[in-house]
Short mmCIF file of C-alpha atoms and ligand atoms in Angstrom, two decimals:
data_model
loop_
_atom_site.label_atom_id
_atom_site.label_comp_id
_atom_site.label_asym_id
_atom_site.label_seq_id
_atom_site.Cartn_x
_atom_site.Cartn_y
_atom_site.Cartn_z
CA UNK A 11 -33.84 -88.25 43.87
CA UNK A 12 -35.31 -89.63 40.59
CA UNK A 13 -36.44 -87.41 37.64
CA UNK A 14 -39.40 -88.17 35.38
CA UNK A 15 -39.96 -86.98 31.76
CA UNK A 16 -43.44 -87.43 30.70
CA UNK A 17 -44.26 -86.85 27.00
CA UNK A 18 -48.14 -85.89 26.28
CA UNK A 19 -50.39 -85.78 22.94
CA UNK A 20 -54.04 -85.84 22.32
CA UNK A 21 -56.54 -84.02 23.99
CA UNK A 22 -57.34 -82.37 27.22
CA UNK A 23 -58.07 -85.07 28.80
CA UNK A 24 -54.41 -86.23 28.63
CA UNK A 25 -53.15 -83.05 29.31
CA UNK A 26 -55.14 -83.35 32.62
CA UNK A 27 -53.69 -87.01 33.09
CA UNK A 28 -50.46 -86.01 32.56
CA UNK A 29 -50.47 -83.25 35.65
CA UNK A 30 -51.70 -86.20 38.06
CA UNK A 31 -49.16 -88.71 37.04
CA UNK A 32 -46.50 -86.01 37.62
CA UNK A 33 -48.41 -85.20 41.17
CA UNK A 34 -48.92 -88.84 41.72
CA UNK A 35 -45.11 -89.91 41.39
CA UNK A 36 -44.30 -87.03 42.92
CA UNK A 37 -46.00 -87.85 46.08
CA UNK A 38 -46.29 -91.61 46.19
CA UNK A 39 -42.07 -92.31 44.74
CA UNK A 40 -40.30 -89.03 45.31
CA UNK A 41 -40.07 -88.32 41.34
CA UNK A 42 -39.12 -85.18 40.57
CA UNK A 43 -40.53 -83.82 37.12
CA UNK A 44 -37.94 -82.76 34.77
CA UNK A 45 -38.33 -80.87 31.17
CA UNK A 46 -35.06 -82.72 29.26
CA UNK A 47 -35.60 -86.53 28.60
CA UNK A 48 -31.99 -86.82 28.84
CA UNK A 49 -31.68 -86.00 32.32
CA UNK A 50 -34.64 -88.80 33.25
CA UNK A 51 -34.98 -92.16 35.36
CA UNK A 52 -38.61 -92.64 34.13
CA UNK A 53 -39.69 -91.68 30.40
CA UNK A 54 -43.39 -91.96 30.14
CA UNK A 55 -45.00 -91.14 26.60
CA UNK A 56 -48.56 -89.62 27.22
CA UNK A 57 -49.85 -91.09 24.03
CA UNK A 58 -53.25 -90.78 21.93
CA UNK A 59 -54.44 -93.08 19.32
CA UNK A 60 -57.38 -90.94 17.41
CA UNK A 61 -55.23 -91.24 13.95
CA UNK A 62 -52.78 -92.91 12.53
CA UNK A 63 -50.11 -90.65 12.38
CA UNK A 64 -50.05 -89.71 15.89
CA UNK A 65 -50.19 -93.21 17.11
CA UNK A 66 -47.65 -94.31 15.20
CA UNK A 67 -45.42 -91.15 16.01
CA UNK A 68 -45.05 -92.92 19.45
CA UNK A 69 -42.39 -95.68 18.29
CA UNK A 70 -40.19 -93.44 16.11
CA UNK A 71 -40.16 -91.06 19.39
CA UNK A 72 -39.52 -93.74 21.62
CA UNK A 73 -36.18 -95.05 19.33
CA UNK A 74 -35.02 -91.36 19.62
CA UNK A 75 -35.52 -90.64 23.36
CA UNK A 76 -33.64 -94.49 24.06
CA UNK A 77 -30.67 -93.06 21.79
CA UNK A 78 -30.59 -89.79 23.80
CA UNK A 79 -29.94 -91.79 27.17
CA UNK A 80 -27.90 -94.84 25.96
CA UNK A 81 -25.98 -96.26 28.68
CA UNK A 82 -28.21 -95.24 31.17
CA UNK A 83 -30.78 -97.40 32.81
CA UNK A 84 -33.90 -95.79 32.08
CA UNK A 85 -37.27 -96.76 32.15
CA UNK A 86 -39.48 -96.47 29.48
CA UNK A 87 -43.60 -96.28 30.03
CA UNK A 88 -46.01 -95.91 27.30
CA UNK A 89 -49.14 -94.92 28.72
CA UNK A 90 -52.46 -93.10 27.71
CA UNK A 91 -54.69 -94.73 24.62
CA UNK A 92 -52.20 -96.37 21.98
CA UNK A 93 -51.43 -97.83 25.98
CA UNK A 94 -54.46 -99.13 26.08
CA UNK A 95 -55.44 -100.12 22.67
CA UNK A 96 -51.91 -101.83 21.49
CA UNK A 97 -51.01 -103.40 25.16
CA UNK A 98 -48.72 -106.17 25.01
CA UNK A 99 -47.94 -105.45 21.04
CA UNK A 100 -45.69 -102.36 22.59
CA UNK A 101 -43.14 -104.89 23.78
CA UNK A 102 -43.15 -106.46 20.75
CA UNK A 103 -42.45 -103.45 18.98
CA UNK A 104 -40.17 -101.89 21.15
CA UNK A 105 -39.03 -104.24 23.54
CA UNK A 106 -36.64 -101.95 25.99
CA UNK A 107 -40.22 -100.60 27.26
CA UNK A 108 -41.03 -102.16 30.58
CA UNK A 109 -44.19 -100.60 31.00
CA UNK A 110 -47.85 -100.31 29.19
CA UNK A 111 -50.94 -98.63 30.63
CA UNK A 112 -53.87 -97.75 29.97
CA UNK A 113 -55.81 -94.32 30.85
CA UNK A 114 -57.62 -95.92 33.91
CA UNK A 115 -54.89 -97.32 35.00
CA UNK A 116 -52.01 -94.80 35.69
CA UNK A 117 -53.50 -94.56 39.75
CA UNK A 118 -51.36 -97.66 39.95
CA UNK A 119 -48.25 -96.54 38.98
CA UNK A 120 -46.32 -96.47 41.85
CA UNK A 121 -47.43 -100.27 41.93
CA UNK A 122 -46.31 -100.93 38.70
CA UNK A 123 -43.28 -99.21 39.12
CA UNK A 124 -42.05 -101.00 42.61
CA UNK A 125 -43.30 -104.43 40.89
CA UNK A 126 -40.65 -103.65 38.21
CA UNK A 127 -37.88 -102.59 40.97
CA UNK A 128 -38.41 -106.29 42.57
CA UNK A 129 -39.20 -108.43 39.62
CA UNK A 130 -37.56 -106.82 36.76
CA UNK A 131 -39.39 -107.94 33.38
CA UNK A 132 -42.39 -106.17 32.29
CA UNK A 133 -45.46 -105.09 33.19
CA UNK A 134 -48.74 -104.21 31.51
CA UNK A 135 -52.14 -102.96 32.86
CA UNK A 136 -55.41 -102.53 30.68
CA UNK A 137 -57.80 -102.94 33.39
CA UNK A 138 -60.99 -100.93 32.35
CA UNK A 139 -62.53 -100.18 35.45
CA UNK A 140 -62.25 -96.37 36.19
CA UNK A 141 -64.33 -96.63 39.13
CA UNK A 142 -61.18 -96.25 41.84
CA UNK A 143 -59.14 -94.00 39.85
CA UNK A 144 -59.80 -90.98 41.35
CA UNK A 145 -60.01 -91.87 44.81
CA UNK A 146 -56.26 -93.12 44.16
CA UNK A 147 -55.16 -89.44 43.06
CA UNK A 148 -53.93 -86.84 44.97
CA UNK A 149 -54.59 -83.46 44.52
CA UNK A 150 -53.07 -80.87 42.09
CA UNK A 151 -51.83 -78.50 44.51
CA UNK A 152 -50.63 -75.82 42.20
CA UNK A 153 -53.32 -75.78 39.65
CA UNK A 154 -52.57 -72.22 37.88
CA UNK A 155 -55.46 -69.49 37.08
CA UNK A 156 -56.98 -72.52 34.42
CA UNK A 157 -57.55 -76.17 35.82
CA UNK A 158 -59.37 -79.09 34.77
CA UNK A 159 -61.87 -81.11 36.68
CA UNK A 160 -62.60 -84.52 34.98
CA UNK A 161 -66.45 -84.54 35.38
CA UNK A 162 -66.98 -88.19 33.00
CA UNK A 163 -64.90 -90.42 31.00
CA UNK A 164 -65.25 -92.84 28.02
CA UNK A 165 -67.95 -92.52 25.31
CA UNK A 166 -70.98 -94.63 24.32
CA UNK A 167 -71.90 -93.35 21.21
CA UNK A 168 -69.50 -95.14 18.93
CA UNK A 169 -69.06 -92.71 15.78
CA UNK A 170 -67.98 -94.79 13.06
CA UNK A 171 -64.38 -93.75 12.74
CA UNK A 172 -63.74 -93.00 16.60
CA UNK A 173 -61.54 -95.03 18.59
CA UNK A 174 -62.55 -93.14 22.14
CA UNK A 175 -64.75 -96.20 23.21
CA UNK A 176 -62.32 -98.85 22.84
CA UNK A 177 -59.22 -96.56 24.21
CA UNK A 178 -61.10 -94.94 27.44
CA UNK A 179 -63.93 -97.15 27.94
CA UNK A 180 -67.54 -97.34 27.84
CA UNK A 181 -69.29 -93.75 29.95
CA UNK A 182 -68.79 -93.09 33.97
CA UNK A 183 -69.60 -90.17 35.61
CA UNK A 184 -67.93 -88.91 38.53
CA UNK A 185 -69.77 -88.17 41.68
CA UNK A 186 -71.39 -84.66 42.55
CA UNK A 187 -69.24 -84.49 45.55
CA UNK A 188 -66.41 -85.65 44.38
CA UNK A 189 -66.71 -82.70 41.40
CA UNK A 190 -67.48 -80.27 44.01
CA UNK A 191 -64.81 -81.18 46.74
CA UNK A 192 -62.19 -81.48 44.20
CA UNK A 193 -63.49 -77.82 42.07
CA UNK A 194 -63.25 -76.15 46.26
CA UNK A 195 -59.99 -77.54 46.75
CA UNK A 196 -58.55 -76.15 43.46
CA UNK A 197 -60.04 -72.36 44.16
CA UNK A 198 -58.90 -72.55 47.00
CA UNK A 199 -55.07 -73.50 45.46
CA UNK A 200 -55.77 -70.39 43.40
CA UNK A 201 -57.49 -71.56 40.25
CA UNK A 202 -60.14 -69.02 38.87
CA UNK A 203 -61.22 -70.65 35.83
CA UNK A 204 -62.67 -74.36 36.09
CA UNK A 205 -63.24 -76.77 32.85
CA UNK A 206 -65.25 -79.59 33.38
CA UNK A 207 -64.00 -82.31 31.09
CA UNK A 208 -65.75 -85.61 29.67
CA UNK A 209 -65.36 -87.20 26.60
CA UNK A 210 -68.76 -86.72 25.78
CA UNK A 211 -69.25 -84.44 28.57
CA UNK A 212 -73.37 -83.65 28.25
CA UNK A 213 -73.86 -87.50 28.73
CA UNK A 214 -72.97 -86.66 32.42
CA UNK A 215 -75.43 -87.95 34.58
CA UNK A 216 -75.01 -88.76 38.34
CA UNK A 217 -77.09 -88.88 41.49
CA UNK A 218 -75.83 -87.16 44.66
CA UNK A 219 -75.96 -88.05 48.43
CA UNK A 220 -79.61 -87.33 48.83
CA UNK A 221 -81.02 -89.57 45.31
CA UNK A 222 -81.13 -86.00 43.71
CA UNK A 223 -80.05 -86.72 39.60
CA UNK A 224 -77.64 -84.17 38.02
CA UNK A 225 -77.22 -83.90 34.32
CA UNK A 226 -74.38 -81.61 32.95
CA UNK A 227 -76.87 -78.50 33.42
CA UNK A 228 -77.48 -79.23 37.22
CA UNK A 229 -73.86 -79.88 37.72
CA UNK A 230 -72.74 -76.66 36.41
CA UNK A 231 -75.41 -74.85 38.42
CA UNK A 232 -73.91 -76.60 41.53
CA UNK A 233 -70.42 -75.47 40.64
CA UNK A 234 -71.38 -71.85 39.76
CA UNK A 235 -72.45 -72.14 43.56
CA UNK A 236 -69.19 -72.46 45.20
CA UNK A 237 -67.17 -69.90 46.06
CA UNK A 238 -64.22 -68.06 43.96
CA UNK A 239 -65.82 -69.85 40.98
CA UNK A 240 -65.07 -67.16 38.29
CA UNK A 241 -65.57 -68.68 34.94
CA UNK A 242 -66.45 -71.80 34.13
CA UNK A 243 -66.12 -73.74 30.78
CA UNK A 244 -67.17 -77.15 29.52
CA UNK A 245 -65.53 -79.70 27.20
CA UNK A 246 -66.80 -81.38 24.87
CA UNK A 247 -70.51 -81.49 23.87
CA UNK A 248 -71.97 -84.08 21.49
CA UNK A 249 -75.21 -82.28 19.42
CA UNK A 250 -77.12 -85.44 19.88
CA UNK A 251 -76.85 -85.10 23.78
CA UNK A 252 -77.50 -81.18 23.84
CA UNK A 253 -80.60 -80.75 25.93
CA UNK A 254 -83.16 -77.27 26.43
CA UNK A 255 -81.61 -76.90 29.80
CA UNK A 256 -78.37 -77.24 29.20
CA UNK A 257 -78.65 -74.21 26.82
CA UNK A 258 -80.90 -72.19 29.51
CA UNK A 259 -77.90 -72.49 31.91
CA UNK A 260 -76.03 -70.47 29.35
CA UNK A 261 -78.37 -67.35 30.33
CA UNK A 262 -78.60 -68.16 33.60
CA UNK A 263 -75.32 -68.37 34.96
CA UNK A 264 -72.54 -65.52 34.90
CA UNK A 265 -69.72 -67.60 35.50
CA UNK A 266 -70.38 -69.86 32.72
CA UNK A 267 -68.57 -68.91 29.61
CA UNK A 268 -70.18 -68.03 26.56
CA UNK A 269 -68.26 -70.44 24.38
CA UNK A 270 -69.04 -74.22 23.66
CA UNK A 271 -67.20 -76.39 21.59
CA UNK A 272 -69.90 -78.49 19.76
CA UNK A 273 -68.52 -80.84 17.15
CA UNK A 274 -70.35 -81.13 14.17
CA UNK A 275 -67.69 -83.23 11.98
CA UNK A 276 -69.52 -82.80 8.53
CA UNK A 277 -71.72 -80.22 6.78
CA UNK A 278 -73.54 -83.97 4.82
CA UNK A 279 -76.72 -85.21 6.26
CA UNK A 280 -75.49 -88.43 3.86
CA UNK A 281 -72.06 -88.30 6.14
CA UNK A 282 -73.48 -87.74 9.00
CA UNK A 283 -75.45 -91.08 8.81
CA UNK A 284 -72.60 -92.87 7.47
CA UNK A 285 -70.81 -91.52 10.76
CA UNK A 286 -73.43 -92.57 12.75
CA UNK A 287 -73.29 -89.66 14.36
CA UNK A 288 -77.06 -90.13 16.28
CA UNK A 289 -78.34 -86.43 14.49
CA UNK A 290 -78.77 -84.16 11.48
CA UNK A 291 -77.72 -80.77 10.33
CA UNK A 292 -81.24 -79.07 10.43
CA UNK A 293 -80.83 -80.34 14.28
CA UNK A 294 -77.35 -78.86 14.79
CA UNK A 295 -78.33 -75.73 13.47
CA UNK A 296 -81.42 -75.66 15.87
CA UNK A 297 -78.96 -75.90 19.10
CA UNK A 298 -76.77 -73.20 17.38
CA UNK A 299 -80.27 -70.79 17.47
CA UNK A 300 -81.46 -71.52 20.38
CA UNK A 301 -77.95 -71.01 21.83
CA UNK A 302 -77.43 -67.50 20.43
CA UNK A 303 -80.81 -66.50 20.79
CA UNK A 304 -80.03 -66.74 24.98
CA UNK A 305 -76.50 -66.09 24.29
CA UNK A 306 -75.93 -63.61 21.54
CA UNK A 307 -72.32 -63.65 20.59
CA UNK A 308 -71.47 -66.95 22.23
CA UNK A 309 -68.28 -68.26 20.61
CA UNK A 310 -68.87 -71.85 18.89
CA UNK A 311 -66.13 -74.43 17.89
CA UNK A 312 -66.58 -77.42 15.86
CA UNK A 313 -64.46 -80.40 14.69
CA UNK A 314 -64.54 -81.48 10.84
CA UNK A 315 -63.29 -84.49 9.43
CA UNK A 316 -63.10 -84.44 5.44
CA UNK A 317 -62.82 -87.75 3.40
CA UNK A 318 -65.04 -89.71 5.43
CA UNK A 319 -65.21 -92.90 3.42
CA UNK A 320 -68.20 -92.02 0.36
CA UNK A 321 -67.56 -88.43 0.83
CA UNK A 322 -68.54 -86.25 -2.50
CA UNK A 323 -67.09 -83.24 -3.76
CA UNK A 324 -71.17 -81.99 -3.24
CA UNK A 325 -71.40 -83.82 0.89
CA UNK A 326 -67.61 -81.46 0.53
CA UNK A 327 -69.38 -78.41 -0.50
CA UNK A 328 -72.54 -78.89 1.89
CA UNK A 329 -69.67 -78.89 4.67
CA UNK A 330 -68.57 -75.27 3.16
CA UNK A 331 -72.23 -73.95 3.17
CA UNK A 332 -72.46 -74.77 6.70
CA UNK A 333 -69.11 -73.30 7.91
CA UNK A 334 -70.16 -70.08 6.43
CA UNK A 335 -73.70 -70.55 7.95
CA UNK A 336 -72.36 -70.49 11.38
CA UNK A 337 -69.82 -69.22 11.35
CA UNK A 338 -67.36 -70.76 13.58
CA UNK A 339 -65.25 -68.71 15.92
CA UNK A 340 -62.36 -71.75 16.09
CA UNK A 341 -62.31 -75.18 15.04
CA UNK A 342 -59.80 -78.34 14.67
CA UNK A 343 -60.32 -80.32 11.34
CA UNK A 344 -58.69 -83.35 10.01
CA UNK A 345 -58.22 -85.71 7.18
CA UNK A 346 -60.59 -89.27 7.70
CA UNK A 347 -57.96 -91.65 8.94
CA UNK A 348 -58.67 -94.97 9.62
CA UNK A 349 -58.86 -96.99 12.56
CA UNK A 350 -58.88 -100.69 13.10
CA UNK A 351 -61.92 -101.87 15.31
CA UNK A 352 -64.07 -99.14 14.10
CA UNK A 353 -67.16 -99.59 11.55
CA UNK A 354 -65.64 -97.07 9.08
CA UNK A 355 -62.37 -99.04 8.90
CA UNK A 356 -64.78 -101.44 6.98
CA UNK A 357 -66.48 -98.92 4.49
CA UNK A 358 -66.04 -99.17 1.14
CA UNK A 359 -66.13 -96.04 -1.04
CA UNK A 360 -62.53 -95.55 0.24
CA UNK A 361 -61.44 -91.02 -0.61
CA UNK A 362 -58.19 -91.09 -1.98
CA UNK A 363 -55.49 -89.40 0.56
CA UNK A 364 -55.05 -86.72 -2.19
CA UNK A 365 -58.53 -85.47 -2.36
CA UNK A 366 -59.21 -85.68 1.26
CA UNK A 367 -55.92 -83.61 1.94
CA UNK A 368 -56.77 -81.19 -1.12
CA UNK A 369 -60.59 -80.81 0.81
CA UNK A 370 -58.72 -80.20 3.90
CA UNK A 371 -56.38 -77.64 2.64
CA UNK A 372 -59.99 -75.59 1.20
CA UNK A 373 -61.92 -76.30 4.37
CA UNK A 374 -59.10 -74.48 6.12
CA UNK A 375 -58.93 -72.01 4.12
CA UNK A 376 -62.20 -70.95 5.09
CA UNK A 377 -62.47 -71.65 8.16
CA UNK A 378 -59.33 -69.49 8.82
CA UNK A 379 -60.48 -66.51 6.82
CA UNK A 380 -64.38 -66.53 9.76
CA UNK A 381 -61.46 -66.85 12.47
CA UNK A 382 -59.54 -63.92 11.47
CA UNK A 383 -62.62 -61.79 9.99
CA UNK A 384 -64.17 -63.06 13.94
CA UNK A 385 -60.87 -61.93 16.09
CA UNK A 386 -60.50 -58.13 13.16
CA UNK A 387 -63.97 -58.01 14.98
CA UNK A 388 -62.86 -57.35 18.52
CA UNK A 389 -60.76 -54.93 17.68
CA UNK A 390 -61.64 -51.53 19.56
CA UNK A 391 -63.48 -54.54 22.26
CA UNK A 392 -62.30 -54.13 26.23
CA UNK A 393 -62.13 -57.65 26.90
CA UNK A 394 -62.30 -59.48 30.52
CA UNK A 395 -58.91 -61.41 30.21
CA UNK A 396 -57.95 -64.22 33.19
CA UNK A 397 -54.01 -63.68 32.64
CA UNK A 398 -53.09 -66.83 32.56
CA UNK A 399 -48.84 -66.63 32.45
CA UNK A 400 -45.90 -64.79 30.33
CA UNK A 401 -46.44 -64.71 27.00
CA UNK A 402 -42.79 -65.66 26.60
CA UNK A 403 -40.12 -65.69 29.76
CA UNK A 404 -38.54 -62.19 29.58
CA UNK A 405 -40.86 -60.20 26.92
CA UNK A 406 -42.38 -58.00 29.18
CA UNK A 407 -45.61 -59.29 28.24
CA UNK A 408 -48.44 -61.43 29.52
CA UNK A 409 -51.16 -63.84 27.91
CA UNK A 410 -54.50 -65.02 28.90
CA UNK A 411 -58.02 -66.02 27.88
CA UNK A 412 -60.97 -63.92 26.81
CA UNK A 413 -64.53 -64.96 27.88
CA UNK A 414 -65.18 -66.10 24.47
CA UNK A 415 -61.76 -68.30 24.76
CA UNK A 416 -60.04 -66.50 22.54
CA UNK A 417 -56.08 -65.79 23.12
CA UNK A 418 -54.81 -62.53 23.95
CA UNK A 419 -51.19 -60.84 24.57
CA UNK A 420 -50.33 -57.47 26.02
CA UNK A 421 -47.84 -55.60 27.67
CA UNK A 422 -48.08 -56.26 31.36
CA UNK A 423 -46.61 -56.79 34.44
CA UNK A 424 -46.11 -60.66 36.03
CA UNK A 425 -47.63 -59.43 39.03
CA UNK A 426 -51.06 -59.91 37.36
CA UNK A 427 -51.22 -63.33 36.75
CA UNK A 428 -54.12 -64.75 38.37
CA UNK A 429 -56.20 -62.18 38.24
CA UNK A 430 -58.47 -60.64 35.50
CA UNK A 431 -57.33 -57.67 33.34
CA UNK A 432 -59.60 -55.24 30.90
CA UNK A 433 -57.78 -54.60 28.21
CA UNK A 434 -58.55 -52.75 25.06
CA UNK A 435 -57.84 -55.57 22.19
CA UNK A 436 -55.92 -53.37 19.56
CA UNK A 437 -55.15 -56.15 16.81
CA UNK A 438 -56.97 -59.33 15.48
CA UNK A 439 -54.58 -61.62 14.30
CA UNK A 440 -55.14 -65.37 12.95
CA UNK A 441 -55.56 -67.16 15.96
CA UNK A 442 -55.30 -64.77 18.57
CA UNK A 443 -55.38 -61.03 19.76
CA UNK A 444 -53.15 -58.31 20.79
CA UNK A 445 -54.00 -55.33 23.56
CA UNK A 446 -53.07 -52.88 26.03
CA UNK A 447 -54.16 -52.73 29.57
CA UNK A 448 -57.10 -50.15 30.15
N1 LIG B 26 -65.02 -86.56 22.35
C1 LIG B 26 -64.90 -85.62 21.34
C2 LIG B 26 -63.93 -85.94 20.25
C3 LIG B 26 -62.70 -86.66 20.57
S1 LIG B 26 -61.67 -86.89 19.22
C4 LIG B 26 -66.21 -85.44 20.66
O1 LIG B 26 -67.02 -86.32 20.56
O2 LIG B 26 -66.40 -84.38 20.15
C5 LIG B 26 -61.42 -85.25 18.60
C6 LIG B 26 -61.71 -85.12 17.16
O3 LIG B 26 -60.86 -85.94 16.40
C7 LIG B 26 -63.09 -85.55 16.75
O4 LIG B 26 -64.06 -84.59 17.00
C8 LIG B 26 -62.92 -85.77 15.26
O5 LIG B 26 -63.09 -84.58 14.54
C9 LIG B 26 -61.46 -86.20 15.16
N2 LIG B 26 -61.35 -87.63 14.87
C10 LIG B 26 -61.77 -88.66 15.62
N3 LIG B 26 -61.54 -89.84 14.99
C11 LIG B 26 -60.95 -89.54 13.81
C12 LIG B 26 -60.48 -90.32 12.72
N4 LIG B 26 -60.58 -91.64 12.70
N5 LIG B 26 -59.93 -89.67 11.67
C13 LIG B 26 -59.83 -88.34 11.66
N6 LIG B 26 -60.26 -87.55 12.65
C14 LIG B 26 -60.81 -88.14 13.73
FE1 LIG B 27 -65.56 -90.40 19.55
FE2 LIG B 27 -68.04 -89.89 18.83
FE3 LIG B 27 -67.50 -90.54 21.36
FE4 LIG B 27 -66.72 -88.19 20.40
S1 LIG B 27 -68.84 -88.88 20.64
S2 LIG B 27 -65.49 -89.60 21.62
S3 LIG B 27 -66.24 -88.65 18.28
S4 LIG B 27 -67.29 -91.87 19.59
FE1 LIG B 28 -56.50 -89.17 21.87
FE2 LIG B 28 -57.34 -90.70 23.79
FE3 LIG B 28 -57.83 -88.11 23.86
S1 LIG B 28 -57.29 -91.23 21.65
S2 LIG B 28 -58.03 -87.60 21.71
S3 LIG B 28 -55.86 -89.04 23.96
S4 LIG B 28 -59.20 -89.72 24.53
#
């Protein structure tokens, strides 16, 4: 029996990967996934290249976990996008690692790894093709009350600062069937709750058996069709690919969520430009209308980066206005960090680290205080909660999801995970809510 310790940052996207490689291994080699490092035969680091920090994270954790099993032989894998974008450099940096891939390339695997058994050496894979991928996978057969279907991968739309292109490839959409057989198979494992996932997710666009086109609208239509299909939730929307129909399908269909993550990045018509980001505020703030005129109280998340090279305390303060505009109910936000290959690596007009972390630290600061006054809100709320697990091992209490995505913990028996709870939220809290069953 071997054991396998995979590692995983970034998105969902890896999170998803993550869960196949473990399946795939499992299935294909026998590996048997373990949660210590020091107890594995296969380390594989998950990793994510978006900023600087986290991609260079990956080789200070990699000198670490080879301490922890010294004297053992271990293999080391980096996978995922630093995989992808640093390749061969890996082994220069680190050279015990025997093994780089990229994100479309970890069907192969149990290739790479039996090429290692008989040659020794190392081996690398950056193919780009994701076309065979997921005909190589087998299926997640324990998917929990949440799972993840990948619905499109890679990006096209190049934002200035954004690596995603040149880590995951240019955009492919999977197959209607494929979505659908795959979305079955997972109800069927148990799964209420179904995320589609893309990169750039309302650029899907595929035809199905009969020449019939589906754009992300269609598809979700064609999901909300099948069976045991409870909720459904998808991940993540670019504003400049937000269509009419695709916010008509949020009054239309039950199952779907009302919650969409729609990053907007920066508050700055000016920025926006400079981030090539393909649209404008005034637009933005149209799809956020339209969306809560057909869904009032949908929940909205954004992304924010601050410091964008030629960012101004007043681009800064237009970012502010439109936070408290909208009023997001969650969002992720980050410092500009730069990112070789990308046009904004190039930009002058460079926003020294201090002021871009000082904007950070105020942009948080408000966008914290709309999350909290958002959650105080649904206090006295009964809320439709998916339980989704323990909200620790032992505390007598369970966690799950709200429709508007929100977290929520409560005194509650195991016995109802899997199934969805109405309970009375009783506390708002920073970034999630408390309740009793009702
Ligand atoms: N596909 C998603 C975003 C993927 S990256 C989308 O288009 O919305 C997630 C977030 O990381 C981005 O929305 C952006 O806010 C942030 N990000 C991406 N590149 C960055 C960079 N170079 N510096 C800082 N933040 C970045
Ligand atoms: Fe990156 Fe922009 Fe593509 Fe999102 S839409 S993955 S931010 S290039
Ligand atoms: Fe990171 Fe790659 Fe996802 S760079 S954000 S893991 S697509």
């Amino acid at each position: 029996m071997k054991n396998l310790y995979i590692k995983n940052y970034g998105c969902q996207m890896n999170v998803h990967d993550a869960a196949r490689m473990q399946a795939l291994l499992r299935d294909a080699m026998g590996y048997v996934s373990v949660e210590e490092p020091a107890e594995a035969d296969l380390i594989i680091l998950n990793t994510c290249h978006i900023r600087e920090k986290a991609a260079e994270k990956i080789f200070s954790e990699l000198g670490r976990l080879r301490k922890l099993v010294e004297g053992r032989a271990v293999i080391f894998a980096v996978g995922g996008c630093v995989g992808q974008a640093e390749g061969d450099n890996i082994f220069r940096r680190a050279p015990f690692v025997s093994l780089v891939f990229g994100p479309q390339n970890y069907h192969r695997l149990p290739d790479m790894l039996r090429k290692l058994e008989r040659e020794g050496g190392r081996v690398g894979d950056q193919e780009e093709s994701v076309d065979s991928k997921f005909d190589a996978l087998p299926a997640i057969t324990a998917p929990g009350s949440i799972a993840s279907v990948v619905v499109q991968e890679g990006c096209n739309r190049f934002c200035a600062y954004c690596v995603v292109p040149f880590t995951r490839g240019r955009e492919w959409s999977r197959p209607v069937e494929a979505i659908l057989d795959e979305t079955a198979g997972l109800i069927g494992a148990g799964a209420r709750e179904i995320h589609l996932l893309g990169q750039n997710v309302n650029a899907y666009r595929a035809m199905d058996r009969h020449g019939v086109v589906h754009d992300l609208a269609l598809l979700v239509r064609q999901v909300a069709l099948l069976p045991g299909v409870e909720r459904i939730r998808f991940v993540t929307s670019h504003p400049a690919d937000m269509n009419d129909d695709l916010v008509e399908v949020f009054a239309q269909v039950e199952s779907l969520c009302p919650y969409l993550h729609l990053p907007i990045q920066s508050g700055s018509d000016r920025i926006l430009a400079r981030m090539e980001r393909g649209h404008t505020v005034a637009e933005y703030l149209g799809w956020i209308d339209q969306l809560r005129q057909v869904a009032p109280g949908i929940a909205l998340a954004s992304d924010f980066i601050v410091g964008f090279p030629g960012e101004s305390e007043e681009d800064f303060q237009q970012t502010l206005d439109l936070v408290h505009r909208v009023g997001f109910d969650h969002a992720y936000s980050f410092v500009f960090s730069s990112r070789p290959g990308t046009v904004a690596a190039d930009m002058g007009e460079h926003v020294p680290l201090e002021v871009g972390q000082s904007r950070l630290a105020r942009l948080q600061e408000a966008l914290q205080a709309i999350q909290l006054q958002k959650n105080l809100a649904r206090v006295e709320c009964v809320e439709e909660v998916l339980v989704e697990g323990q909200a620790k091992r032992g505390s007598g209490e369970c966690t799950g999801r709200t429709l508007h995505g929100r977290t929520i913990n409560f005194p509650g028996d195991p016995g109802l995970i899997g199934r969805v709870a109405r309970v009375l939220v009783t506390e708002g809290l920073p970034n999630s809510l408390r309740g009793r069953l009702v």
